[in-house]
């Protein structure tokens, strides 16, 4: 299952990405916003998506705000979420292979639809490398979460 959520600045890209995800055969759950509301706040969507991921085993998420930075900061406050801001093929691949990111974040004012489609596909099709150094670094993040 893949969750997707966005504030007003990410809303257009969210709406455009959904059919692409469905065409990929994914079960897509849209966590809002349901309509373009210029007064909405990105932390609300980041937190809602983070909670849904923790409640659904093996799920992943896509968060979109204007820059991608706000939703990324907010989602990473939730233990168990590793949200990565991606903007090119290298960051999308690293998000999966090095960081084992369960969430990726886009800037709707930064990344166009065709780029976002390509990066989602790269992230979903890649796997965590399992290399000892990446395992060790993720364990250190989990230690911070427990501290
Ligand atoms: C909202 O205007 C904008 O600040 C927000 O979407 C995001 O870009 C924050 O990082």
PDB file of C-alpha atoms and ligand atoms in Angstrom:
ATOM      1  CA  UNK A   1       0.000   0.000   0.000  1.00  0.00           C
ATOM      2  CA  UNK A   2       1.227   3.491  -0.777  1.00  0.00           C
ATOM      3  CA  UNK A   3      -0.047   6.573   1.021  1.00  0.00           C
ATOM      4  CA  UNK A   4       0.123  10.010  -0.535  1.00  0.00           C
ATOM      5  CA  UNK A   5      -0.565  13.388   1.042  1.00  0.00           C
ATOM      6  CA  UNK A   6       0.115  17.029   0.290  1.00  0.00           C
ATOM      7  CA  UNK A   7      -0.618  20.563   1.406  1.00  0.00           C
ATOM      8  CA  UNK A   8      -1.883  23.228  -1.013  1.00  0.00           C
ATOM      9  CA  UNK A   9       1.542  23.726  -2.561  1.00  0.00           C
ATOM     10  CA  UNK A  10       1.830  20.008  -3.288  1.00  0.00           C
ATOM     11  CA  UNK A  11      -1.811  19.395  -4.162  1.00  0.00           C
ATOM     12  CA  UNK A  12      -1.508  19.711  -7.976  1.00  0.00           C
ATOM     13  CA  UNK A  13       1.421  17.277  -8.139  1.00  0.00           C
ATOM     14  CA  UNK A  14      -0.377  14.847  -5.794  1.00  0.00           C
ATOM     15  CA  UNK A  15      -3.430  14.804  -8.047  1.00  0.00           C
ATOM     16  CA  UNK A  16      -1.277  14.271 -11.127  1.00  0.00           C
ATOM     17  CA  UNK A  17       0.793  11.495  -9.540  1.00  0.00           C
ATOM     18  CA  UNK A  18      -2.124   9.383  -8.303  1.00  0.00           C
ATOM     19  CA  UNK A  19      -3.180   7.943 -11.690  1.00  0.00           C
ATOM     20  CA  UNK A  20       0.436   7.062 -12.415  1.00  0.00           C
ATOM     21  CA  UNK A  21       0.733   5.136  -9.132  1.00  0.00           C
ATOM     22  CA  UNK A  22      -2.522   3.318  -9.858  1.00  0.00           C
ATOM     23  CA  UNK A  23      -1.282   2.442 -13.347  1.00  0.00           C
ATOM     24  CA  UNK A  24       1.757   0.907 -11.657  1.00  0.00           C
ATOM     25  CA  UNK A  25      -0.677  -1.485  -9.967  1.00  0.00           C
ATOM     26  CA  UNK A  26      -0.266   0.032  -6.512  1.00  0.00           C
ATOM     27  CA  UNK A  27      -3.001   0.347  -3.923  1.00  0.00           C
ATOM     28  CA  UNK A  28      -3.031   4.117  -3.420  1.00  0.00           C
ATOM     29  CA  UNK A  29      -4.541   5.785  -0.362  1.00  0.00           C
ATOM     30  CA  UNK A  30      -4.905   9.555  -0.569  1.00  0.00           C
ATOM     31  CA  UNK A  31      -4.688  11.163   2.873  1.00  0.00           C
ATOM     32  CA  UNK A  32      -5.503  14.671   1.686  1.00  0.00           C
ATOM     33  CA  UNK A  33      -5.820  17.356   1.340  1.00  0.00           C
ATOM     34  CA  UNK A  34      -9.046  16.515  -0.506  1.00  0.00           C
ATOM     35  CA  UNK A  35      -9.163  19.921  -2.155  1.00  0.00           C
ATOM     36  CA  UNK A  36      -6.901  22.875  -2.788  1.00  0.00           C
ATOM     37  CA  UNK A  37      -7.036  24.902   0.425  1.00  0.00           C
ATOM     38  CA  UNK A  38      -4.462  27.717   0.518  1.00  0.00           C
ATOM     39  CA  UNK A  39      -4.769  27.929   4.311  1.00  0.00           C
ATOM     40  CA  UNK A  40      -3.850  24.309   5.066  1.00  0.00           C
ATOM     41  CA  UNK A  41      -0.622  23.387   6.888  1.00  0.00           C
ATOM     42  CA  UNK A  42       1.908  20.786   5.747  1.00  0.00           C
ATOM     43  CA  UNK A  43       2.642  19.279   9.233  1.00  0.00           C
ATOM     44  CA  UNK A  44      -0.945  18.010   9.446  1.00  0.00           C
ATOM     45  CA  UNK A  45      -0.519  15.894   6.314  1.00  0.00           C
ATOM     46  CA  UNK A  46       2.972  14.736   7.217  1.00  0.00           C
ATOM     47  CA  UNK A  47       1.794  13.532  10.635  1.00  0.00           C
ATOM     48  CA  UNK A  48      -1.319  11.830   9.251  1.00  0.00           C
ATOM     49  CA  UNK A  49       0.715   9.980   6.654  1.00  0.00           C
ATOM     50  CA  UNK A  50       3.389   8.997   9.192  1.00  0.00           C
ATOM     51  CA  UNK A  51       0.794   7.506  11.530  1.00  0.00           C
ATOM     52  CA  UNK A  52      -0.829   5.554   8.715  1.00  0.00           C
ATOM     53  CA  UNK A  53       2.502   4.072   7.705  1.00  0.00           C
ATOM     54  CA  UNK A  54       3.226   2.922  11.243  1.00  0.00           C
ATOM     55  CA  UNK A  55      -0.228   1.291  11.367  1.00  0.00           C
ATOM     56  CA  UNK A  56       0.145  -0.542   8.021  1.00  0.00           C
ATOM     57  CA  UNK A  57       2.912  -3.069   7.707  1.00  0.00           C
ATOM     58  CA  UNK A  58       5.136  -2.760   4.620  1.00  0.00           C
ATOM     59  CA  UNK A  59       3.487   0.464   3.508  1.00  0.00           C
ATOM     60  CA  UNK A  60       5.272   3.448   2.016  1.00  0.00           C
ATOM     61  CA  UNK A  61       4.432   7.081   1.534  1.00  0.00           C
ATOM     62  CA  UNK A  62       4.846  10.091  -0.683  1.00  0.00           C
ATOM     63  CA  UNK A  63       4.602  13.575   0.826  1.00  0.00           C
ATOM     64  CA  UNK A  64       4.488  16.805  -1.137  1.00  0.00           C
ATOM     65  CA  UNK A  65       4.614  20.439  -0.060  1.00  0.00           C
ATOM     66  CA  UNK A  66       6.069  23.452  -1.853  1.00  0.00           C
ATOM     67  CA  UNK A  67       9.710  22.648  -1.247  1.00  0.00           C
ATOM     68  CA  UNK A  68       9.413  19.104   0.099  1.00  0.00           C
ATOM     69  CA  UNK A  69      11.416  20.280   3.094  1.00  0.00           C
ATOM     70  CA  UNK A  70       8.542  21.079   5.447  1.00  0.00           C
ATOM     71  CA  UNK A  71       6.814  17.705   5.138  1.00  0.00           C
ATOM     72  CA  UNK A  72      10.182  15.963   5.383  1.00  0.00           C
ATOM     73  CA  UNK A  73      11.118  17.703   8.626  1.00  0.00           C
ATOM     74  CA  UNK A  74       7.689  17.032  10.127  1.00  0.00           C
ATOM     75  CA  UNK A  75       7.498  13.357   9.107  1.00  0.00           C
ATOM     76  CA  UNK A  76      10.956  12.637  10.471  1.00  0.00           C
ATOM     77  CA  UNK A  77       9.793  13.726  13.939  1.00  0.00           C
ATOM     78  CA  UNK A  78       7.796  10.482  14.099  1.00  0.00           C
ATOM     79  CA  UNK A  79       9.770   7.467  15.325  1.00  0.00           C
ATOM     80  CA  UNK A  80       9.979   4.796  12.661  1.00  0.00           C
ATOM     81  CA  UNK A  81       9.687   7.200   9.756  1.00  0.00           C
ATOM     82  CA  UNK A  82      12.667   7.723   7.492  1.00  0.00           C
ATOM     83  CA  UNK A  83      11.575  10.412   5.060  1.00  0.00           C
ATOM     84  CA  UNK A  84      13.959  11.459   2.293  1.00  0.00           C
ATOM     85  CA  UNK A  85      13.734  14.554   0.129  1.00  0.00           C
ATOM     86  CA  UNK A  86      14.395  13.476  -3.446  1.00  0.00           C
ATOM     87  CA  UNK A  87      14.943  15.621  -6.493  1.00  0.00           C
ATOM     88  CA  UNK A  88      17.031  13.573  -8.912  1.00  0.00           C
ATOM     89  CA  UNK A  89      17.882   9.963  -9.796  1.00  0.00           C
ATOM     90  CA  UNK A  90      20.787   9.781  -7.343  1.00  0.00           C
ATOM     91  CA  UNK A  91      18.773  10.959  -4.342  1.00  0.00           C
ATOM     92  CA  UNK A  92      15.845   8.675  -5.284  1.00  0.00           C
ATOM     93  CA  UNK A  93      18.114   5.636  -5.547  1.00  0.00           C
ATOM     94  CA  UNK A  94      20.003   6.475  -2.346  1.00  0.00           C
ATOM     95  CA  UNK A  95      16.698   6.902  -0.510  1.00  0.00           C
ATOM     96  CA  UNK A  96      16.043   3.188  -1.101  1.00  0.00           C
ATOM     97  CA  UNK A  97      19.512   1.628  -1.247  1.00  0.00           C
ATOM     98  CA  UNK A  98      21.241   3.548   1.550  1.00  0.00           C
ATOM     99  CA  UNK A  99      18.533   5.016   3.766  1.00  0.00           C
ATOM    100  CA  UNK A 100      15.781   2.406   3.472  1.00  0.00           C
ATOM    101  CA  UNK A 101      13.416   5.393   3.382  1.00  0.00           C
ATOM    102  CA  UNK A 102       9.767   4.485   3.897  1.00  0.00           C
ATOM    103  CA  UNK A 103       8.715   7.961   2.754  1.00  0.00           C
ATOM    104  CA  UNK A 104       9.905  10.214  -0.041  1.00  0.00           C
ATOM    105  CA  UNK A 105       9.182  13.904  -0.234  1.00  0.00           C
ATOM    106  CA  UNK A 106       8.845  16.166  -3.254  1.00  0.00           C
ATOM    107  CA  UNK A 107       8.633  19.897  -3.672  1.00  0.00           C
ATOM    108  CA  UNK A 108       5.612  20.610  -5.807  1.00  0.00           C
ATOM    109  CA  UNK A 109       7.187  23.957  -6.677  1.00  0.00           C
ATOM    110  CA  UNK A 110      10.503  22.274  -7.471  1.00  0.00           C
ATOM    111  CA  UNK A 111       9.872  18.961  -9.215  1.00  0.00           C
ATOM    112  CA  UNK A 112       7.743  18.541 -12.342  1.00  0.00           C
ATOM    113  CA  UNK A 113       5.394  15.622 -12.953  1.00  0.00           C
ATOM    114  CA  UNK A 114       7.593  13.678 -15.367  1.00  0.00           C
ATOM    115  CA  UNK A 115      10.576  13.901 -13.007  1.00  0.00           C
ATOM    116  CA  UNK A 116       8.427  12.883 -10.028  1.00  0.00           C
ATOM    117  CA  UNK A 117       7.105   9.836 -11.922  1.00  0.00           C
ATOM    118  CA  UNK A 118      10.633   8.747 -12.818  1.00  0.00           C
ATOM    119  CA  UNK A 119      11.893   9.208  -9.244  1.00  0.00           C
ATOM    120  CA  UNK A 120       8.953   7.352  -7.655  1.00  0.00           C
ATOM    121  CA  UNK A 121       9.610   4.408  -9.971  1.00  0.00           C
ATOM    122  CA  UNK A 122      13.334   4.382  -9.148  1.00  0.00           C
ATOM    123  CA  UNK A 123      12.649   4.489  -5.400  1.00  0.00           C
ATOM    124  CA  UNK A 124       9.960   1.788  -5.493  1.00  0.00           C
ATOM    125  CA  UNK A 125      11.924  -0.570  -7.706  1.00  0.00           C
ATOM    126  CA  UNK A 126      15.197  -0.255  -5.803  1.00  0.00           C
ATOM    127  CA  UNK A 127      15.879  -2.193  -2.603  1.00  0.00           C
ATOM    128  CA  UNK A 128      17.811  -1.491   0.559  1.00  0.00           C
ATOM    129  CA  UNK A 129      21.355  -2.702  -0.089  1.00  0.00           C
ATOM    130  CA  UNK A 130      21.687  -4.290   3.346  1.00  0.00           C
ATOM    131  CA  UNK A 131      25.342  -3.236   3.449  1.00  0.00           C
ATOM    132  CA  UNK A 132      26.771  -3.312   6.962  1.00  0.00           C
ATOM    133  CA  UNK A 133      27.622   0.387   6.923  1.00  0.00           C
ATOM    134  CA  UNK A 134      24.086   1.383   5.989  1.00  0.00           C
ATOM    135  CA  UNK A 135      22.602  -0.984   8.578  1.00  0.00           C
ATOM    136  CA  UNK A 136      24.928   0.520  11.181  1.00  0.00           C
ATOM    137  CA  UNK A 137      23.915   4.088  10.313  1.00  0.00           C
ATOM    138  CA  UNK A 138      20.205   3.286  10.435  1.00  0.00           C
ATOM    139  CA  UNK A 139      20.730   1.618  13.811  1.00  0.00           C
ATOM    140  CA  UNK A 140      22.323   4.854  15.012  1.00  0.00           C
ATOM    141  CA  UNK A 141      19.220   6.775  13.895  1.00  0.00           C
ATOM    142  CA  UNK A 142      17.064   4.262  15.800  1.00  0.00           C
ATOM    143  CA  UNK A 143      19.247   4.810  18.870  1.00  0.00           C
ATOM    144  CA  UNK A 144      18.531   8.533  18.617  1.00  0.00           C
ATOM    145  CA  UNK A 145      14.808   7.737  18.439  1.00  0.00           C
ATOM    146  CA  UNK A 146      15.078   5.676  21.627  1.00  0.00           C
ATOM    147  CA  UNK A 147      17.137   8.271  23.519  1.00  0.00           C
TER     148      UNK A 147
HETATM  149  C1  LIG B   1       3.387  26.602   1.859  1.00  0.00           C
HETATM  150  O1  LIG B   1       3.192  27.818   1.231  1.00  0.00           O
HETATM  151  C2  LIG B   1       4.852  26.204   1.844  1.00  0.00           C
HETATM  152  O2  LIG B   1       5.569  26.970   2.742  1.00  0.00           O
HETATM  153  C3  LIG B   1       4.990  24.739   2.171  1.00  0.00           C
HETATM  154  O3  LIG B   1       4.269  24.006   1.253  1.00  0.00           O
HETATM  155  C4  LIG B   1       6.373  24.150   2.094  1.00  0.00           C
HETATM  156  O4  LIG B   1       7.026  24.570   0.957  1.00  0.00           O
HETATM  157  C5  LIG B   1       7.225  24.176   3.237  1.00  0.00           C
HETATM  158  O5  LIG B   1       8.329  23.600   3.197  1.00  0.00           O
END
